[in-house]
mmCIF file of C-alpha atoms in Angstrom:
data_model
loop_
_atom_site.group_PDB
_atom_site.id
_atom_site.type_symbol
_atom_site.label_atom_id
_atom_site.label_comp_id
_atom_site.label_asym_id
_atom_site.label_seq_id
_atom_site.Cartn_x
_atom_site.Cartn_y
_atom_site.Cartn_z
ATOM 1 C CA MET A 1 97.854 98.415 86.300
ATOM 2 C CA GLY A 2 94.188 98.174 86.627
ATOM 3 C CA SER A 3 91.788 100.910 85.461
ATOM 4 C CA ILE A 4 89.379 103.777 87.186
ATOM 5 C CA LEU A 5 85.806 102.733 87.610
ATOM 6 C CA VAL A 6 83.577 105.702 87.140
ATOM 7 C CA VAL A 7 79.820 105.455 88.180
ATOM 8 C CA ASP A 8 77.485 108.012 87.663
ATOM 9 C CA ASP A 9 73.561 107.522 86.269
ATOM 10 C CA GLU A 10 74.053 110.978 84.675
ATOM 11 C CA LYS A 11 76.200 109.921 81.422
ATOM 12 C CA THR A 12 77.560 113.601 80.901
ATOM 13 C CA ILE A 13 79.139 113.855 84.182
ATOM 14 C CA ALA A 14 80.706 110.360 83.835
ATOM 15 C CA ASP A 15 82.050 111.200 80.853
ATOM 16 C CA LEU A 16 83.230 114.348 82.438
ATOM 17 C CA ILE A 17 85.128 112.595 84.971
ATOM 18 C CA ALA A 18 86.796 109.983 82.544
ATOM 19 C CA ILE A 19 87.907 112.642 80.078
ATOM 20 C CA THR A 20 89.431 114.422 83.192
ATOM 21 C CA LEU A 21 91.232 111.468 84.627
ATOM 22 C CA GLU A 22 92.287 110.251 81.195
ATOM 23 C CA GLY A 23 93.687 113.616 80.541
ATOM 24 C CA ILE A 24 96.605 112.872 83.032
ATOM 25 C CA GLY A 25 97.089 108.890 81.726
ATOM 26 C CA LEU A 26 94.554 107.290 83.541
ATOM 27 C CA SER A 27 92.520 104.227 81.974
ATOM 28 C CA CYS A 28 88.421 104.875 82.857
ATOM 29 C CA VAL A 29 85.588 102.279 82.575
ATOM 30 C CA LYS A 30 81.825 103.775 83.180
ATOM 31 C CA ALA A 31 79.093 102.581 84.781
ATOM 32 C CA TYR A 32 75.628 104.228 84.764
ATOM 33 C CA ASP A 33 73.698 102.577 87.579
ATOM 34 C CA GLY A 34 74.062 100.450 90.793
ATOM 35 C CA ASN A 35 73.390 97.058 89.335
ATOM 36 C CA GLN A 36 75.922 97.614 86.529
ATOM 37 C CA ALA A 37 78.534 98.711 88.942
ATOM 38 C CA ALA A 38 78.290 95.900 90.906
ATOM 39 C CA GLU A 39 78.380 93.182 88.112
ATOM 40 C CA ARG A 40 81.826 95.343 87.238
ATOM 41 C CA ILE A 41 83.245 94.839 90.718
ATOM 42 C CA GLU A 42 82.501 91.518 91.026
ATOM 43 C CA ASN A 43 83.965 90.455 87.617
ATOM 44 C CA GLU A 44 87.033 93.331 87.169
ATOM 45 C CA LYS A 45 89.712 94.622 89.336
ATOM 46 C CA PHE A 46 90.186 98.135 89.777
ATOM 47 C CA ASP A 47 92.670 100.509 91.277
ATOM 48 C CA LEU A 48 89.872 103.239 92.410
ATOM 49 C CA ILE A 49 86.153 103.646 91.958
ATOM 50 C CA VAL A 50 84.678 107.376 91.978
ATOM 51 C CA LEU A 51 81.197 106.707 92.996
ATOM 52 C CA ASP A 52 78.021 108.573 92.742
ATOM 53 C CA VAL A 53 75.660 107.803 95.807
ATOM 54 C CA MET A 54 72.278 108.780 94.562
ATOM 55 C CA LEU A 55 72.056 105.758 91.670
ATOM 56 C CA PRO A 56 69.561 103.708 90.023
ATOM 57 C CA GLY A 57 69.407 100.225 91.620
ATOM 58 C CA VAL A 58 71.692 99.862 94.027
ATOM 59 C CA ASP A 59 72.911 103.235 95.663
ATOM 60 C CA GLY A 60 76.648 104.159 96.259
ATOM 61 C CA PHE A 61 76.428 103.700 99.873
ATOM 62 C CA SER A 62 75.161 100.140 99.397
ATOM 63 C CA LEU A 63 77.884 99.478 97.116
ATOM 64 C CA MET A 64 80.247 99.800 99.522
ATOM 65 C CA GLU A 65 78.920 96.283 100.680
ATOM 66 C CA TYR A 66 80.387 94.882 97.032
ATOM 67 C CA ILE A 67 83.312 97.165 97.441
ATOM 68 C CA ARG A 68 84.826 96.311 100.923
ATOM 69 C CA PRO A 69 85.834 92.988 100.390
ATOM 70 C CA THR A 70 88.305 93.851 97.262
ATOM 71 C CA GLU A 71 89.989 96.564 98.979
ATOM 72 C CA THR A 72 89.620 99.003 96.230
ATOM 73 C CA PRO A 73 89.886 102.772 97.347
ATOM 74 C CA VAL A 74 86.582 104.895 96.749
ATOM 75 C CA ILE A 75 86.103 108.464 95.971
ATOM 76 C CA PHE A 76 82.583 109.392 96.608
ATOM 77 C CA LEU A 77 81.629 112.222 94.075
ATOM 78 C CA THR A 78 77.755 113.289 94.667
ATOM 79 C CA ALA A 79 75.388 116.150 95.035
ATOM 80 C CA ARG A 80 74.193 114.954 98.509
ATOM 81 C CA ASP A 81 76.364 117.691 100.557
ATOM 82 C CA SER A 82 75.220 117.270 104.107
ATOM 83 C CA VAL A 83 77.570 116.635 106.870
ATOM 84 C CA GLU A 84 75.310 113.614 107.728
ATOM 85 C CA ASP A 85 76.191 112.025 104.161
ATOM 86 C CA ARG A 86 79.550 112.947 104.164
ATOM 87 C CA VAL A 87 80.133 111.133 107.578
ATOM 88 C CA CYS A 88 78.268 108.538 106.491
ATOM 89 C CA GLY A 89 80.364 108.087 103.366
ATOM 90 C CA LEU A 90 83.860 108.052 105.123
ATOM 91 C CA ARG A 91 82.638 106.035 107.790
ATOM 92 C CA LEU A 92 81.333 103.105 105.211
ATOM 93 C CA GLY A 93 85.182 103.020 104.412
ATOM 94 C CA ALA A 94 85.512 105.508 101.526
ATOM 95 C CA TYR A 95 88.939 107.724 101.197
ATOM 96 C CA ASP A 96 87.291 110.722 100.016
ATOM 97 C CA TYR A 97 84.178 112.848 99.285
ATOM 98 C CA ILE A 98 83.911 115.505 97.026
ATOM 99 C CA VAL A 99 80.557 117.276 96.634
ATOM 100 C CA LYS A 100 79.298 118.318 93.045
ATOM 101 C CA PRO A 101 79.974 120.558 91.114
ATOM 102 C CA PHE A 102 83.789 120.040 91.205
ATOM 103 C CA ALA A 103 86.764 121.576 89.777
ATOM 104 C CA ALA A 104 88.830 119.155 87.423
ATOM 105 C CA GLU A 105 91.823 119.797 89.153
ATOM 106 C CA GLU A 106 90.368 119.107 92.676
ATOM 107 C CA LEU A 107 89.394 115.826 91.198
ATOM 108 C CA ILE A 108 93.036 115.160 89.707
ATOM 109 C CA ALA A 109 94.909 116.359 92.961
ATOM 110 C CA ARG A 110 92.489 113.908 95.011
ATOM 111 C CA VAL A 111 92.556 110.878 92.806
ATOM 112 C CA GLU A 112 96.237 111.257 92.388
ATOM 113 C CA GLY A 113 96.609 111.646 96.410
ATOM 114 C CA VAL A 114 94.588 108.803 97.033
ATOM 115 C CA LEU A 115 96.494 106.265 94.356
ATOM 116 C CA ARG A 116 99.850 107.688 95.569
ATOM 117 C CA HIS A 117 98.813 106.817 99.170
ATOM 118 C CA THR A 118 97.399 103.270 98.399
ATOM 119 C CA GLY A 119 100.518 102.566 96.509
ATOM 120 C CA ARG A 120 98.043 101.754 93.104
ATOM 121 C CA ARG A 121 99.868 103.875 90.908
ATOM 122 C CA GLY A 122 103.027 105.134 90.024
ATOM 123 C CA THR A 123 103.530 109.191 89.869
ATOM 124 C CA LYS A 124 104.846 109.035 86.240
ATOM 125 C CA LEU A 125 102.614 110.865 83.138
ATOM 126 C CA LYS A 126 103.334 109.559 79.928
ATOM 127 C CA LEU A 127 101.781 111.496 77.105
ATOM 128 C CA TRP A 128 102.947 110.303 73.367
ATOM 129 C CA ASP A 129 106.798 109.981 73.763
ATOM 130 C CA VAL A 130 106.972 112.241 76.686
ATOM 131 C CA GLU A 131 107.356 110.895 80.418
ATOM 132 C CA ILE A 132 106.991 112.835 83.247
ATOM 133 C CA GLU A 133 108.238 111.928 86.881
ATOM 134 C CA PRO A 134 106.856 114.782 89.280
ATOM 135 C CA GLU A 135 108.686 113.023 92.174
ATOM 136 C CA SER A 136 112.170 113.881 90.787
ATOM 137 C CA HIS A 137 110.521 116.701 88.160
ATOM 138 C CA THR A 138 112.336 115.101 85.249
ATOM 139 C CA VAL A 139 110.970 114.713 81.812
ATOM 140 C CA THR A 140 112.185 112.501 79.382
ATOM 141 C CA ARG A 141 111.214 112.528 75.268
ATOM 142 C CA ALA A 142 111.748 108.945 73.690
ATOM 143 C CA GLY A 143 113.724 107.939 76.542
ATOM 144 C CA GLN A 144 115.952 110.659 76.574
ATOM 145 C CA LEU A 145 116.210 113.411 79.353
ATOM 146 C CA VAL A 146 114.753 116.783 78.502
ATOM 147 C CA SER A 147 116.350 119.528 80.565
ATOM 148 C CA LEU A 148 113.503 122.164 81.577
ATOM 149 C CA THR A 149 113.680 125.118 83.399
ATOM 150 C CA PRO A 150 111.416 125.426 86.690
ATOM 151 C CA HIS A 151 108.985 127.595 84.761
ATOM 152 C CA GLU A 152 109.064 125.471 81.733
ATOM 153 C CA TYR A 153 108.316 122.720 84.041
ATOM 154 C CA ASP A 154 105.660 123.737 85.892
ATOM 155 C CA LEU A 155 104.195 125.493 82.606
ATOM 156 C CA LEU A 156 104.216 121.796 81.293
ATOM 157 C CA LEU A 157 102.181 120.177 84.392
ATOM 158 C CA THR A 158 99.921 123.228 83.966
ATOM 159 C CA LEU A 159 99.122 122.129 80.448
ATOM 160 C CA VAL A 160 99.116 118.258 80.894
ATOM 161 C CA HIS A 161 96.506 118.961 83.978
ATOM 162 C CA ASN A 162 94.099 120.893 81.623
ATOM 163 C CA ARG A 163 94.502 118.851 78.510
ATOM 164 C CA GLY A 164 91.737 119.557 75.881
ATOM 165 C CA ILE A 165 90.992 122.956 77.952
ATOM 166 C CA ALA A 166 91.869 126.372 76.555
ATOM 167 C CA LEU A 167 93.700 128.296 79.202
ATOM 168 C CA TYR A 168 93.629 132.226 79.519
ATOM 169 C CA ARG A 169 97.285 133.590 79.126
ATOM 170 C CA SER A 170 96.007 135.704 82.994
ATOM 171 C CA VAL A 171 95.424 131.617 84.212
ATOM 172 C CA LEU A 172 99.087 130.196 82.932
ATOM 173 C CA PHE A 173 100.753 133.636 84.393
ATOM 174 C CA GLU A 174 99.282 132.899 87.708
ATOM 175 C CA ARG A 175 99.864 129.252 87.874
ATOM 176 C CA VAL A 176 103.260 129.491 86.903
ATOM 177 C CA TRP A 177 104.662 132.712 87.806
ATOM 178 C CA GLY A 178 102.475 133.885 90.528
ATOM 179 C CA MET A 179 99.761 136.418 91.246
ATOM 180 C CA ASP A 180 102.260 139.194 90.423
ATOM 181 C CA ALA A 181 103.228 138.358 86.979
ATOM 182 C CA ASP A 182 102.487 140.694 84.195
ATOM 183 C CA PRO A 183 100.440 138.622 81.378
ATOM 184 C CA SER A 184 101.026 141.533 79.195
ATOM 185 C CA ASN A 185 104.768 140.750 78.438
ATOM 186 C CA ARG A 186 105.939 137.771 76.286
ATOM 187 C CA THR A 187 107.310 135.557 78.711
ATOM 188 C CA LEU A 188 104.741 133.324 78.272
ATOM 189 C CA ASP A 189 105.074 132.784 74.570
ATOM 190 C CA THR A 190 108.864 132.194 74.804
ATOM 191 C CA HIS A 191 108.221 129.519 77.448
ATOM 192 C CA VAL A 192 105.465 127.889 74.979
ATOM 193 C CA SER A 193 107.770 128.115 72.133
ATOM 194 C CA ARG A 194 110.596 126.519 74.417
ATOM 195 C CA LEU A 195 108.196 123.979 75.284
ATOM 196 C CA ARG A 196 107.105 122.835 71.809
ATOM 197 C CA HIS A 197 110.739 122.639 70.437
ATOM 198 C CA LYS A 198 112.475 120.865 73.255
ATOM 199 C CA LEU A 199 109.271 118.218 73.344
ATOM 200 C CA ASN A 200 108.743 118.498 69.704
ATOM 201 C CA TRP A 201 104.885 119.350 70.680
ATOM 202 C CA GLU A 202 104.682 122.010 67.806
ATOM 203 C CA ASP A 203 101.336 120.181 66.738
ATOM 204 C CA LYS A 204 100.331 119.486 70.268
ATOM 205 C CA ILE A 205 100.389 122.778 72.064
ATOM 206 C CA ARG A 206 98.085 124.955 70.413
ATOM 207 C CA THR A 207 97.473 128.869 70.391
ATOM 208 C CA VAL A 208 93.773 129.792 70.977
ATOM 209 C CA PRO A 209 93.472 133.440 69.620
ATOM 210 C CA ARG A 210 92.529 135.968 72.130
ATOM 211 C CA ILE A 211 92.381 133.508 74.944
ATOM 212 C CA GLY A 212 95.787 131.472 75.199
ATOM 213 C CA TYR A 213 97.026 127.918 74.866
ATOM 214 C CA LEU A 214 95.738 124.536 74.773
ATOM 215 C CA LEU A 215 97.131 121.269 74.900
ATOM 216 C CA GLU A 216 95.600 118.690 72.500
ATOM 217 C CA GLY A 217 94.060 115.126 73.369
ATOM 218 C CA GLU A 218 96.214 112.118 73.084
ATOM 219 C CA ASP A 219 94.078 111.572 69.718
ATOM 220 C CA ALA A 220 95.351 114.958 68.039
#
């Protein structure tokens, strides 16, 4: 499998995109201007390109001329939010067009959707010795099947898709148990404790005082 090319002239934004996508097991390469991106596109193979429009040198729309012959899918991620710009980007062949500022979960969902649609990536997620297969809702650790309840599985995916982010208890309750869940009870703590034990993640799922929980990055 290739990697994701992230093209943005703002280093902090490029880093944020890369960290977000690497958090779900994708490998990212960054370019900070159009000329550098064009050189990488010419010499390397990518599964997907996340592309800004406003770039020094060759702009994002012009870069589509370099990209089209490679048949690499493109998602524009840019501050240019006019209808005309969106239409232009899609007509040039982009699969999607996301306007900044963006939510990490939206970016992940759209990237995974494009990769599934184009057949460039399986849906399996790998973190340490744990593998998650979203299509079949199965989880294995060191090759052995791990039995999770539906709520444990949903909690696991929520933590995985937000790696490195401290999630409030109320947010976790809403995403796993729904809007009517009571964040004051011990249900969440019990499910986190079970996940830690079943996945051997006692040092991976961290309690954040007065907030909730955080799944550590891969180098933790």
